[in-house]
Each structure stands twice: as structure tokens, then as C-alpha cells.
Amino acid sequence: MALIVQKYGGSSVGTIDRIRNVAQRIKRTCDDGNQVVAVVSAMGGVTDKLIGMAGELTANPPERELDVLLSTGEQQSIALLSMALNELGVEAMSVTGRQAGIRTTGSHTRGRIEDIQPDFMCSQLEQGKCLVVAGFQGITPDGMIHTLGRGGSDLTAIAVAAAVKADVCQILTDVDGVYTCDPRVVKNARKLPEISYDEMLEMASSGSKVMQSRSVEFAKKYGVLFEVRSSLNDNPGTIVLEEHPTMENVVIRGVSIERSQARVTITGIPDEPGMSAKILCALGDAEINIDMIVSNIASDGFARHSFTMHSNDLGRAQAALKPLLASIGPDAKVETEAGIAKLSSVGIGMRSHSGVAATMFRALGEAGINIGMISTSEIKIAVTVDETRIEDAARAVHDAFQLDKPPVA
Amino acid sequence: MALIVQKYGGSSVGTIDRIRNVAQRIKRTCDDGNQVVAVVSAMGGVTDKLIGMAGELTANPPERELDVLLSTGEQQSIALLSMALNELGVEAMSVTGRQAGIRTTGSHTRGRIEDIQPDFMCSQLEQGKCLVVAGFQGITPDGMIHTLGRGGSDLTAIAVAAAVKADVCQILTDVDGVYTCDPRVVKNARKLPEISYDEMLEMASSGSKVMQSRSVEFAKKYGVLFEVRSSLNDNPGTIVLEEHPTMENVVIRGVSIERSQARVTITGIPDEPGMSAKILCALGDAEINIDMIVSNIASDGFARHSFTMHSNDLGRAQAALKPLLASIGPDAKVETEAGIAKLSSVGIGMRSHSGVAATMFRALGEAGINIGMISTSEIKIAVTVDETRIEDAARAVHDAFQLDKPPVA
């Protein structure tokens, strides 16, 4: 008998009928001889509706109260799913974030899981119960209700799986698994049977929005093996796990793309210590997420820094940098470019194989695609290209690495 | 500065606009130099909607899960009202049943308040906060969410007032206070400035459905002075308090009526011990609320028992009694009568004044109204009459006791 954590998102429990379907799926898993802990989000649309009601009252709701309000969404779905399970003869019990012992830190509406005290869940599991745990919520050190922000239910599922020592954590979602590239872009993209945590992290931060990075990081930290699979069928999905030797046979695991990027370049920076920090702090204070950072010395002897960010942030970035220019130097200037996209090739095999960048750049060159910025990590090579060419670029690189074919054992 | 508990029901917080109005009313009370603890119900309609969703999933939802589901209604309204108050500049904080320290006993969906541990509320009040407490909910000894059943928010307000030692508990509702009789029936009914707990209890159990008996009992037990007043205006309401000597100047405080009653009479009962218990247990097992009980020995030497109940329960009462008849005796028979109503005259002055029953019966006789059953307590005389005559009866008795005129000091 395996102990399985299954996470169902808001669209999976979006209507009473869908809640019934989820209950039937959990029952099948139980009938196969497993014990299930389901982690569920609020019914699709409920959270937005609650935020809308708060918005009618005030433009600045106290975040503590927003947490009290929003956490009711998950509390409703765990009660309803428990009812549906009991109706099917599965002895199920709802478990709020507090009852699950999920201790959090951080500010309201953006909690981080610090620790789980699973005594209550474990005692109920020992009695053979199926548990239905509220995602997205926990309790602050002083006992206040706390929500975990975006992607919080995935995080809850991974953390609960670690705490109850589950055999696997299934993230049931609207995609079939993790693909070598977005199948809407690359028709012969292939579903990966497995991927390492590090590769998943690089894919996540490169636009493959199956899961948020922090959930993958949490899983890596606690060694939680998890599977991304579809809530609509019983096909096996993609297992995400610690890398093992045979995984390195694959040089590139996948290619991810991220659209709607923009570049900001600051030129005329005196080549002195502290300049980069000054610039990055200003962008950080403006709460702008910087992605790629490229810096070098130009032929004029000045340094130039380039950053990418989501194009929505471009205006705020310009506003944050403008007052800074005078303090950087008399020649400092800001240039911006919108309409770019990022392509990343990711694979742990890169560590032990050479020539990866060459293959990738050659493929892009042969397709007539100009490369903008280049940024690399140990297991990733990322480039920016013109956004109009990103799909061509993805197909060219996917072909060059023959990602449509299963790797040779 | 007074510490005031204000209870707002579901219709008072039924829309975002009404929540804003409630916030304004609380702010006015604070601006007058008071500190406020608001106890609120779920937004009108929310509880019914949640019950409807549960009903779509199962005809028999586990009551534990129903509690988890229904308690979200109050949790939403406390968060929203706190937001509205902060928007008006009142430093307010929501408090769930758990945070309020409301310890309960009893089965799920029908909890009773056992105890309140108000440490959290008191520490927040000391910091000058306005508190917004979820009505209708508490926590079982093993930490599960528990709801208090019908009238639960009134009970929460009274209990919170006792726990934080409030100066007064205002029950804000859609009526102006407690009247000498239902003003829709008796046009010259008069709002009572005050009424004793015992009178309020007799009025409540006699059809004046301002508040449930258990809330009044709780207030009496803990000496909580409370006021029933309108949430729609600032008129003074009716103060409910322990009786004091001058209250006895009034013989009859009020007249209450209850419609849709039915009578069941069992005849041919051998005059032996244990017969009444057998009959009442059978009705109790069928969860039928008996109101009046009248029993005597008929001229044939057999006992006859008569009961009143809501006419909706009549069919179930007959079904519960039928299988019992053979074991009562060969002559036992059940007679039923629907279409009756109950009229009660209530007043603590009755204890020290004689002739009250005579005045009441004379008034009914002069109006040509036939009396069915009669039942009395120390401070109440109740009779049944034909339902078609109940309004005439109420007017006749109200006039006979001159309840339209303020009592002479």
C-alpha cells in the first residue's frame, strides 16, 4: 500500500460536478490499495470573487483580514470534497491548514512554510482515514490565519507529502506532464518520463509555468518525489526527482520559452565598485523581477549592464532608474528594448558534455535568427531573440538536440 | 467609556453596502467614546447557498464537514466588516470562534457554549482595538470547528459579553424591541422599555420569536444585561435584565401568540405509573417538540393526555404513537386536532397579584372565544383557541390588561 498525496487545483474542483469527479478519482486510487491525502485549492473563481468583494469595500484591505477572507475558499472545498468522498463510501475528513499543523512565517498574504507538525494528520491516517487538506493556508507563530500566495497549494502538497512521509506526491493539473518544449509551439515535443529537480527549476524559471520554483525547491530540499500529471485522464505524467546517474545520458532535457520580455541597458557606467549594487537595489526597491543580467566593459572604457524583465515592468523600471542616472555618472544613459523573448536549453547532461552552446547557436544561425543577450548557468543556456522569431527558434533548437526522440539508454 | 457588544444578524450584513452601513454605525458608537466588540452572522443567503451546495453532493453530509463548510460564512463577514471599519479609520480586527476562545460541547451542527477563554480578545481590547467576532461558531474539546445551530450568533454575543465583562450587549435586529404584543396583530401594542429574563423566556417560548430561549437563559445565568434594538435606526430598544422590585408593578408584561399548533390527545390510558413516560419518550425519540402538556382522569376512570405541537409535526406524532397504543391498553385511542393557536399572558407581577386568570378568561368569553387547553406557570397563563380567532383573542386580552398604557409607577 502506498501513501499518495494528490493535489487538485481550483479548476479541478471548480463546480459541484467536478468535485464529484475528483472524489471518484480519489476513490479509484483508494480502491487500488492506496491511502490518499488530497490537497485542494478553492473552487475556481471563488478567490477572485472574494477579492472583488474586498475591493468594493477598500482599495487597501488589511492583509491580515485578506488572509482570513481568502482562506475560506479552501475551507469550503475541503468540506465539500470530504462530503463527496463520504457519499462514495470513502471515510474522509477535512483538515484545515491549522489542523494540518502548517506553521508559516513571512508577511500576511505571502506566507512561507516554516514547518509542519503532522501529529493530527498522522493519527487520522493511522485510523485509515482519507484526508482532505486545505491548500494555500497555514498559521503564523501567534496563531493567525496565513495564506501562502500564488502557487501556495502546490507548496502545501509538497510540504504535506514530506511531513507524512508519502511515497509520492501527484500534482494533478491541466497539462499531461512536463514536455521537451511547449507542444503548442513544437508539434513533436515529447512528454518527459522524468526530470531532475534542478532541471525543473530551470524550466520553471524559464517560462515552463507548470509549477512555481519555490514548490520545486521545497521538494528538492526535503527529497519529495513528485509527479506532474493530468487531472483529466490516467496517463502517467512526469516524475520530478533527485538526479541519478542514467539521467546524464540526456544532454538537453528540454527547451523553454518566455515571451513578453523587455531589455533595459544602462551605458556609460564608470568602472567602479558598487555601481551594479546601486542599480539592482533601485530595481529591487521598485519590486521589479529581474531575470537575465549581462554586464561587460564596452570599448569606450565604460561598463554597460543589461537586464531582462517582463515587458509589463518596463515602465516602472525606467521610472526607477531615471533619478539614479545623475548619481551614476555624467555619461550614464538608459536604453530599452521591448518585443523580445527568451529561449533556454536546460539539461544536467550539459555539465559533462561539451559543444552544447555551439550546437544551439548554430541551429539558430542556420534558421536566420539573431541572438541578443546570452546567459548561462551550469545546466542552462539562455538567449534572447526577437519575439516574432521565438517559435522558429524553439523548433530549430528542439530539432538540433533531437528532443523528439527518446534518449538512447 | 463603555464596552459594548453589538450583534448584527445576516440581513444586517447581507450586502457590501449593508456591511459598510454597519461599519458606520460601529464607528459612531466608537466616536461616542465607547469600545465595541461586534458579533456578526454570515451574510444573508450565504449559509443557505452553502447548504445547497452540500445538498447537491449528498443527502446526508457528515455533520463535522457541514460545520467546516458553514463556519466559512461568518469568517467571510468578519473579514469584510473589519476591512470596512479600517477603511473608516477604526482599528478593527477579525476574531474567529477559535481565536475568541469559544469552547463548545454537544454534537456537530448543534453545539453548546461550554466556556469562553477570552485572553486573546482581552489583550486586543487593552490595545484599544475594535473586535469583530464570528458568531455561530466555536471549537470542540479536540479542536474541531463547531457551529452552534439556530440562533447561534445571539448566543455568541451574549457569551462574549459575559466573557469580556461588557457593560451591555446590544442585539441589533429587524424589530425595534420587545412589544406588549405583535404590533401587526394588536395595533396599539406598546414597546416595552424593559423586561425580565424570565418574562423574556416565557415570551420567547410562546411565539415572540425575537430571540431563542437558550440565549436568554445564558444571559440570565451570567447576568448579562442586553438590549434588543433595531439595526435600522437609533431608537432605544428593550432592555432585558434581572427583575427588580419596581417591575412587579406590572401584572402582565405582554401577550404572545403562536399559530399553526396542533393537539394530540390519547384517551383510554390505564391510570398506572409509567404511562406518561412511555408516551413522551416515544414522541421525544421521534424528535417532536412538545409544548403544552395537560393530563387528567376522565369520568370513565381512564387517564387522558393532551399535548400541543407545531402542526407540521402532527403526522410524525401520529406515526410515533400508533405502534404504542396496543402496549398502553385495549381502550387506548389517539385523537388529533389541527388548526389551533396558543395565546399566553406573561408577567412576573402574576406571582403577587390574584385574579389574572379570571380577567383573561372573562375577556375571551366576552369576545365569544372558546378556550381549549389551559396551562399555567408561575408567570404565564396559556390557552389554546381556534386559530381563526387568535387575533381577536390577542386584542381582547391586550385590552383587558390595558397593555397599551404605560404602567402606573
CSV table of C-alpha atoms in Angstrom, one decimal, chain A residues 16-17 19-20 43 46 49-50 53-54 56-62 64-69 71-73 75-84 86-87 92-96 98-99 120 142-145, chain B residues 16-17 19-20 43 46 49-50 53-54 56-62 64-69 71-73 75-84 86-87 92-96 98-99 120 142-145:
chain,number,residue,atom,x,y,z
A,16,ILE,CA,-20.0,20.5,-7.7
A,17,ASP,CA,-19.8,18.0,-10.6
A,19,ILE,CA,-15.8,17.9,-7.1
A,20,ARG,CA,-17.7,14.7,-7.6
A,43,MET,CA,-13.2,26.3,-6.2
A,46,VAL,CA,-14.1,31.8,-5.5
A,49,LYS,CA,-14.9,36.7,-6.1
A,50,LEU,CA,-13.8,37.2,-2.5
A,53,MET,CA,-15.9,41.9,-2.5
A,54,ALA,CA,-12.9,43.2,-0.5
A,56,GLU,CA,-15.7,47.0,-3.2
A,57,LEU,CA,-15.0,48.0,0.5
A,58,THR,CA,-11.5,49.3,0.3
A,59,ALA,CA,-8.6,49.8,-2.1
A,60,ASN,CA,-6.2,48.7,0.7
A,61,PRO,CA,-7.6,45.8,2.7
A,62,PRO,CA,-5.5,44.9,5.7
A,64,ARG,CA,-4.3,40.1,7.9
A,65,GLU,CA,-8.1,40.3,7.0
A,66,LEU,CA,-7.5,39.3,3.4
A,67,ASP,CA,-5.9,36.1,4.7
A,68,VAL,CA,-9.0,35.5,7.0
A,69,LEU,CA,-11.2,36.1,4.0
A,71,SER,CA,-8.7,31.1,3.5
A,72,THR,CA,-12.5,30.4,3.5
A,73,GLY,CA,-12.3,29.4,-0.2
A,75,GLN,CA,-12.1,25.6,3.7
A,76,GLN,CA,-15.3,25.3,1.6
A,77,SER,CA,-13.7,23.0,-0.9
A,78,ILE,CA,-12.2,20.6,1.6
A,79,ALA,CA,-15.6,20.3,3.4
A,80,LEU,CA,-17.4,19.7,0.1
A,81,LEU,CA,-14.9,17.2,-1.2
A,82,SER,CA,-15.0,15.3,2.1
A,83,MET,CA,-18.8,15.1,1.8
A,84,ALA,CA,-18.5,13.8,-1.8
A,86,ASN,CA,-18.1,10.0,2.3
A,87,GLU,CA,-21.1,9.8,-0.1
A,92,ALA,CA,-12.7,11.1,4.5
A,93,MET,CA,-12.1,14.0,6.8
A,94,SER,CA,-11.3,17.6,6.0
A,95,VAL,CA,-8.2,19.2,7.5
A,96,THR,CA,-7.7,23.0,7.7
A,98,ARG,CA,-4.2,24.9,11.2
A,99,GLN,CA,-5.3,21.3,11.8
A,120,PHE,CA,-3.1,15.2,13.8
A,142,ASP,CA,1.0,33.7,17.1
A,143,GLY,CA,-1.9,31.7,15.7
A,144,MET,CA,-3.3,33.9,13.0
A,145,ILE,CA,-4.6,32.6,9.7
B,16,ILE,CA,-21.4,45.0,0.7
B,17,ASP,CA,-23.4,48.2,1.2
B,19,ILE,CA,-21.6,45.9,5.7
B,20,ARG,CA,-20.5,49.5,5.1
B,43,MET,CA,-24.1,37.5,5.0
B,46,VAL,CA,-24.6,32.6,2.2
B,49,LYS,CA,-26.2,28.7,-0.5
B,50,LEU,CA,-23.6,26.5,1.2
B,53,MET,CA,-24.0,23.0,-2.4
B,54,ALA,CA,-23.7,20.3,0.2
B,56,GLU,CA,-26.1,18.7,-4.4
B,57,LEU,CA,-23.4,16.3,-3.2
B,58,THR,CA,-25.2,14.2,-0.7
B,59,ALA,CA,-28.5,13.9,1.2
B,60,ASN,CA,-26.6,13.1,4.4
B,61,PRO,CA,-23.5,15.3,4.7
B,62,PRO,CA,-21.3,14.4,7.7
B,64,ARG,CA,-18.5,17.6,11.1
B,65,GLU,CA,-18.0,18.7,7.5
B,66,LEU,CA,-21.1,20.7,7.5
B,67,ASP,CA,-19.6,22.7,10.4
B,68,VAL,CA,-16.3,23.2,8.5
B,69,LEU,CA,-18.4,24.4,5.5
B,71,SER,CA,-18.4,28.3,9.5
B,72,THR,CA,-16.8,29.9,6.4
B,73,GLY,CA,-19.8,32.2,6.1
B,75,GLN,CA,-15.4,34.0,8.7
B,76,GLN,CA,-16.0,35.9,5.5
B,77,SER,CA,-18.3,38.5,7.1
B,78,ILE,CA,-15.9,39.2,10.0
B,79,ALA,CA,-13.0,39.8,7.5
B,80,LEU,CA,-15.2,42.1,5.3
B,81,LEU,CA,-16.5,44.1,8.2
B,82,SER,CA,-13.0,44.5,9.6
B,83,MET,CA,-11.9,45.8,6.2
B,84,ALA,CA,-14.8,48.3,6.1
B,86,ASN,CA,-10.3,50.0,8.9
B,87,GLU,CA,-11.3,51.9,5.8
B,92,ALA,CA,-10.5,46.7,13.8
B,93,MET,CA,-9.5,43.1,13.9
B,94,SER,CA,-11.5,39.9,13.0
B,95,VAL,CA,-11.7,37.2,15.5
B,96,THR,CA,-12.8,33.6,14.6
B,98,ARG,CA,-11.4,29.7,17.8
B,99,GLN,CA,-9.5,32.9,18.4
B,120,PHE,CA,-6.8,36.9,23.1
B,142,ASP,CA,-10.5,18.2,20.5
B,143,GLY,CA,-10.0,21.3,18.4
B,144,MET,CA,-12.6,20.7,15.6
B,145,ILE,CA,-14.7,23.5,14.2
